[in-house]
XYZ file of C-alpha atoms in Angstrom:
383
model
C -238.524 -108.891 -34.059
C -235.066 -107.209 -32.766
C -232.145 -109.371 -31.816
C -229.009 -107.868 -30.353
C -225.788 -109.709 -29.960
C -226.468 -111.445 -26.763
C -229.798 -110.377 -26.338
C -233.076 -112.754 -27.344
C -235.810 -111.740 -29.513
C -237.665 -109.028 -28.239
C -241.262 -110.815 -27.796
C -244.043 -107.819 -28.525
C -247.044 -110.296 -26.529
C -245.508 -110.050 -22.976
C -245.667 -106.081 -23.139
C -249.558 -106.945 -24.085
C -249.865 -108.991 -21.231
C -247.778 -106.611 -18.961
C -250.282 -103.696 -20.334
C -253.349 -106.241 -19.363
C -252.254 -106.835 -16.229
C -251.108 -103.543 -15.024
C -255.203 -102.459 -16.377
C -256.188 -104.916 -14.219
C -254.815 -103.763 -10.925
C -255.766 -100.455 -11.903
C -259.012 -100.923 -13.096
C -259.425 -103.234 -9.531
C -258.140 -100.190 -7.568
C -260.124 -97.979 -9.156
C -263.307 -99.846 -8.994
C -262.973 -100.306 -5.181
C -261.309 -96.821 -4.056
C -263.927 -94.317 -6.133
C -267.212 -96.513 -6.858
C -269.595 -97.578 -4.958
C -269.994 -101.134 -6.853
C -267.812 -102.915 -4.435
C -270.896 -102.454 -1.694
C -272.760 -104.987 -3.883
C -272.438 -108.501 -2.469
C -272.243 -109.690 -6.180
C -269.636 -107.135 -7.528
C -267.091 -107.000 -5.071
C -265.862 -110.315 -5.210
C -264.869 -109.513 -9.230
C -263.242 -106.099 -8.041
C -260.814 -107.746 -5.352
C -260.389 -110.478 -7.754
C -259.628 -108.394 -10.907
C -256.506 -106.910 -8.768
C -255.884 -109.884 -7.339
C -255.534 -111.667 -11.095
C -253.294 -108.785 -12.119
C -250.909 -109.014 -9.237
C -250.361 -112.025 -9.667
C -249.780 -111.616 -13.287
C -246.973 -109.383 -12.719
C -245.706 -112.254 -10.472
C -245.883 -115.027 -13.407
C -244.700 -112.510 -16.107
C -241.382 -111.349 -14.169
C -240.473 -115.148 -13.526
C -241.127 -115.862 -17.740
C -239.109 -112.447 -18.503
C -236.212 -112.637 -16.177
C -235.487 -116.567 -17.312
C -236.386 -115.645 -21.056
C -233.571 -112.803 -20.769
C -230.986 -114.507 -18.184
C -231.058 -118.304 -19.662
C -227.452 -119.791 -20.691
C -227.287 -118.731 -24.374
C -224.384 -119.766 -26.929
C -223.674 -115.744 -28.253
C -224.478 -114.198 -24.142
C -222.206 -113.842 -21.655
C -222.473 -115.605 -18.397
C -224.526 -114.424 -16.010
C -223.404 -112.568 -13.562
C -225.246 -111.732 -10.020
C -223.577 -108.407 -9.813
C -224.535 -107.410 -12.933
C -228.360 -108.336 -12.481
C -228.795 -106.782 -9.271
C -227.816 -103.808 -10.507
C -230.246 -103.837 -13.333
C -233.314 -104.842 -11.207
C -232.414 -101.834 -8.209
C -232.130 -99.362 -11.255
C -235.151 -100.483 -12.646
C -236.977 -100.671 -9.446
C -235.669 -98.505 -6.386
C -235.579 -94.851 -7.766
C -239.235 -94.469 -8.506
C -239.743 -96.347 -5.481
C -237.632 -94.658 -3.326
C -239.558 -91.291 -4.632
C -242.558 -92.132 -4.192
C -241.677 -94.072 -0.243
C -240.406 -90.390 0.809
C -243.997 -88.854 -0.471
C -245.913 -91.312 1.281
C -243.815 -90.711 4.766
C -244.050 -86.847 4.023
C -247.990 -87.471 4.115
C -247.332 -89.330 7.549
C -245.429 -87.234 9.284
C -247.775 -84.430 9.238
C -250.641 -86.670 11.036
C -247.710 -88.249 13.111
C -244.368 -85.916 13.605
C -242.839 -88.571 15.589
C -243.053 -91.540 13.225
C -239.662 -91.828 12.379
C -238.644 -91.574 16.253
C -241.221 -94.375 16.910
C -240.947 -96.703 14.054
C -237.546 -96.503 12.868
C -237.719 -100.406 12.126
C -239.874 -99.969 9.890
C -239.070 -96.574 8.004
C -235.386 -98.541 7.261
C -237.506 -102.030 6.553
C -239.734 -100.104 4.250
C -236.382 -98.231 2.574
C -234.719 -101.805 2.169
C -237.716 -103.236 0.387
C -237.919 -106.002 3.303
C -241.082 -104.596 4.716
C -243.277 -108.076 3.229
C -240.587 -110.573 4.823
C -241.885 -110.454 8.282
C -245.593 -109.565 9.835
C -244.984 -106.487 12.028
C -249.152 -105.619 12.725
C -247.694 -103.054 15.215
C -246.212 -100.747 12.654
C -248.479 -98.431 10.704
C -248.681 -99.244 6.966
C -246.254 -96.313 5.446
C -246.327 -97.512 2.075
C -249.006 -100.743 1.236
C -248.770 -100.856 -2.355
C -245.087 -100.724 -2.252
C -245.672 -104.719 -0.433
C -245.678 -105.664 -4.653
C -242.141 -104.493 -5.172
C -240.955 -105.468 -1.677
C -241.963 -109.084 -2.875
C -240.355 -108.994 -5.943
C -237.126 -108.198 -4.395
C -237.848 -111.159 -2.601
C -237.531 -112.544 -5.633
C -234.504 -111.264 -7.690
C -232.448 -112.832 -4.625
C -233.034 -116.132 -5.205
C -233.614 -116.116 -8.908
C -229.646 -116.199 -9.748
C -230.040 -119.566 -7.577
C -233.428 -121.102 -9.506
C -231.820 -119.848 -12.713
C -229.794 -123.239 -13.256
C -231.979 -125.685 -12.091
C -234.875 -124.117 -14.590
C -232.761 -124.264 -17.270
C -231.612 -127.371 -16.676
C -234.508 -128.721 -17.685
C -234.349 -130.887 -21.042
C -237.467 -131.537 -21.918
C -241.121 -130.286 -21.963
C -242.781 -132.656 -19.863
C -239.995 -132.115 -17.363
C -241.272 -128.347 -17.220
C -244.790 -129.284 -17.289
C -244.111 -131.563 -14.086
C -241.828 -128.957 -12.193
C -244.666 -126.510 -12.754
C -246.997 -128.510 -11.749
C -245.015 -129.357 -8.186
C -244.482 -125.873 -7.711
C -248.225 -124.777 -7.761
C -248.729 -128.307 -5.688
C -246.972 -127.309 -3.540
C -248.618 -123.951 -2.886
C -251.851 -125.375 -3.288
C -250.784 -128.185 -0.201
C -249.650 -125.154 1.865
C -252.985 -123.431 0.999
C -254.764 -126.209 2.218
C -252.334 -126.690 5.340
C -253.018 -123.046 6.522
C -256.608 -123.147 6.039
C -257.304 -126.435 8.405
C -254.697 -124.943 10.906
C -255.718 -121.654 11.182
C -256.917 -121.582 14.574
C -253.792 -123.147 16.103
C -251.524 -120.892 13.803
C -253.811 -117.685 14.803
C -253.371 -118.593 18.539
C -249.859 -118.594 18.111
C -249.973 -114.848 16.463
C -252.023 -113.386 19.112
C -249.986 -114.888 21.720
C -247.305 -113.253 20.037
C -248.514 -109.671 19.902
C -250.807 -109.134 23.193
C -251.102 -105.902 22.361
C -254.101 -107.005 20.107
C -255.962 -108.776 22.787
C -259.082 -106.314 22.423
C -258.617 -106.568 18.860
C -258.453 -109.771 17.856
C -260.457 -109.571 14.944
C -257.869 -106.448 13.635
C -255.199 -108.894 14.271
C -256.408 -112.027 12.494
C -257.118 -109.705 9.266
C -253.499 -108.504 8.961
C -252.340 -111.420 9.446
C -254.532 -113.591 6.928
C -253.300 -110.726 4.418
C -249.818 -110.928 5.240
C -249.201 -114.833 5.406
C -251.600 -115.216 2.372
C -250.946 -112.446 -0.201
C -248.262 -110.102 0.885
C -245.627 -111.976 2.055
C -243.001 -113.507 -0.680
C -243.365 -117.111 0.503
C -246.421 -117.782 -0.655
C -245.908 -115.883 -3.852
C -242.918 -117.819 -5.278
C -244.451 -120.393 -6.752
C -245.916 -117.985 -8.786
C -242.729 -116.728 -10.333
C -241.182 -120.084 -10.528
C -244.640 -121.094 -12.960
C -243.587 -118.012 -14.837
C -239.815 -118.922 -15.235
C -241.089 -122.864 -15.931
C -243.137 -121.468 -18.471
C -240.652 -119.469 -19.596
C -238.285 -122.565 -20.160
C -241.630 -124.499 -21.810
C -240.862 -121.591 -24.412
C -237.502 -122.265 -25.313
C -237.879 -125.879 -25.569
C -240.200 -124.836 -28.061
C -243.719 -125.369 -26.977
C -246.064 -123.328 -29.092
C -249.664 -123.718 -27.891
C -252.460 -123.794 -29.704
C -253.842 -120.783 -30.512
C -257.416 -121.171 -28.941
C -255.584 -122.023 -25.540
C -254.858 -118.045 -24.645
C -258.330 -117.202 -25.416
C -259.516 -120.121 -23.270
C -257.443 -119.193 -20.563
C -258.419 -115.456 -20.498
C -262.381 -116.711 -20.296
C -261.018 -119.049 -17.388
C -259.993 -115.941 -15.811
C -263.049 -114.203 -16.409
C -264.786 -116.847 -14.910
C -263.146 -117.095 -11.606
C -263.681 -113.225 -11.286
C -267.784 -114.008 -10.904
C -267.790 -117.572 -9.489
C -268.805 -117.092 -5.824
C -267.179 -119.761 -3.406
C -269.167 -121.343 -0.555
C -269.515 -119.239 2.522
C -267.182 -122.107 4.216
C -265.214 -122.659 1.371
C -262.159 -120.934 3.918
C -259.502 -122.874 1.708
C -260.749 -121.522 -1.625
C -260.469 -117.787 -0.156
C -256.483 -118.369 0.707
C -256.618 -120.119 -2.112
C -257.470 -116.922 -4.202
C -254.929 -115.286 -2.428
C -252.024 -116.486 -4.357
C -251.847 -119.520 -6.381
C -255.480 -119.990 -7.459
C -254.614 -117.993 -11.398
C -250.868 -118.741 -12.079
C -251.860 -121.713 -14.284
C -254.617 -119.572 -16.520
C -252.075 -116.626 -16.608
C -249.182 -118.805 -17.437
C -251.242 -120.349 -20.592
C -252.257 -116.314 -21.552
C -248.050 -115.413 -21.080
C -247.229 -118.386 -22.841
C -250.027 -117.953 -25.813
C -248.739 -114.071 -26.471
C -245.186 -114.919 -26.291
C -245.969 -117.279 -28.775
C -248.300 -115.287 -31.040
C -248.523 -111.358 -30.050
C -251.490 -109.914 -31.744
C -251.264 -106.592 -33.897
C -252.630 -104.599 -30.906
C -249.667 -105.788 -28.299
C -247.373 -103.692 -30.733
C -249.262 -100.516 -30.721
C -247.368 -97.468 -29.672
C -249.814 -96.649 -27.244
C -249.889 -100.198 -25.336
C -245.832 -100.149 -25.158
C -245.513 -97.181 -23.574
C -248.560 -97.880 -20.673
C -246.317 -101.639 -20.593
C -243.731 -99.913 -20.507
C -244.475 -97.289 -17.359
C -246.490 -100.467 -14.999
C -244.313 -99.725 -12.197
C -244.665 -96.006 -11.700
C -248.659 -96.249 -12.658
C -248.960 -99.248 -9.772
C -247.050 -97.043 -7.331
C -249.074 -94.444 -7.902
C -252.299 -95.424 -7.367
C -253.372 -94.351 -3.626
C -251.786 -91.100 -4.308
C -253.691 -90.398 -7.646
C -256.904 -92.259 -7.147
C -257.775 -91.550 -3.800
C -257.665 -88.010 -3.637
C -260.675 -88.036 -6.444
C -262.419 -90.228 -3.382
C -264.014 -86.983 -1.732
C -265.999 -86.352 -5.166
C -267.418 -89.899 -5.745
C -269.052 -89.080 -2.126
C -270.119 -85.533 -2.800
C -271.779 -86.381 -6.125
C -272.580 -90.110 -5.768
C -274.361 -90.585 -9.030
C -271.457 -89.218 -11.373
C -269.217 -92.282 -10.006
C -268.386 -93.412 -13.640
C -266.830 -89.971 -14.583
C -264.556 -90.085 -11.201
C -263.433 -93.923 -12.326
C -263.158 -92.773 -15.857
C -261.065 -89.646 -14.545
C -258.995 -91.333 -11.689
C -258.088 -94.185 -14.097
C -257.193 -91.492 -16.959
C -255.055 -89.115 -14.197
C -253.419 -92.041 -12.814
C -252.085 -93.287 -16.589
C -251.009 -89.883 -17.309
C -248.588 -89.278 -13.859
C -247.617 -92.771 -14.349
C -246.472 -92.433 -18.006
C -244.553 -89.103 -17.064
C -242.825 -90.571 -13.631
C -241.818 -93.532 -15.667
C -240.591 -90.807 -19.220
C -238.768 -88.509 -16.858
C -237.605 -90.147 -13.612
C -237.986 -93.905 -13.642
C -236.262 -94.462 -17.620
C -233.852 -92.039 -17.096
C -233.062 -92.630 -13.188
C -232.329 -96.328 -13.922
C -229.992 -95.144 -17.665
C -227.877 -92.822 -15.342
C -227.341 -95.383 -12.528
C -226.518 -97.997 -15.467
C -224.184 -95.754 -17.135
C -222.419 -95.044 -14.408
C -221.781 -98.780 -13.896
C -220.782 -99.110 -16.922
C -218.067 -96.439 -16.912
C -216.236 -98.228 -13.965
C -215.691 -101.370 -15.230
């Protein structure tokens, strides 16, 4: 482990967790977009849940890493919301903006008047707030960017959450807080499931343009409310913060816990839900995986396996943002080949995955990392 003044010890296991989450999202998208497997009823759900669990893992990990990094320490400077915001934006915004512009350029080819027709939606994407409100009439300009918008919402709340989570003085208090956060999400999910007809009727009345497309509106609203909007994803982020607090309070789980939690995640991926279990469908879109993911994260933080420190794993984990945001551009072009040669889908799947990883590593090395260093260097030179 490496330790610098004011910085906590480096935890290689967190990089391993990030790599696993990134791989889960990439594999889930590649399975869904490049293979015929999702057409099989038994395999469609695992592909979707693989992506769901991977993205949930990113939110849990984000809370863990940010709290672990910024928790009060005697040898560390006081937390600065300004420095925190600058560091976060320097990390995510340059590569996000570059790929947003790429998507806007492609959209303009099909709809030249896009900016004049939907200026608010374009500005919302540029400001990273597109998931904070429901706007079904606007086109989906950068669909995969929703997770970054949701993360920015967490960044906004992090300075407010840092002090109360830091004040948790015992492991029991931290466990109770995590349970309450996830329990609140479960309760809201149950309320959404029970109140869905009334909720949707209000939404439908507010969007008369969808009068002849009620099913489309229902799908859009369900996806936003339970999956992409930041409000029901916040408990996952808070669970990650509290898990980091547990770690700093000395919690070291038994070696079997991480493996058991991982096995539980695999089991969840394949267990079919009853067709009438609407509540479970809501829960699977946000808090379902968080407790098991937090256990895996805590286990890897406490005992980093040898593979987590491998150079390739560290490089892939470091490029996870670029790998994630590139996926529509690097996976979807292979769909034509997959349709042309349906029997070759395993090769197309592998090629698409490999192309995404290589492109993500290059984008991270030559755009994402240098841009962050440049922004932070300029800011440091002015202080």
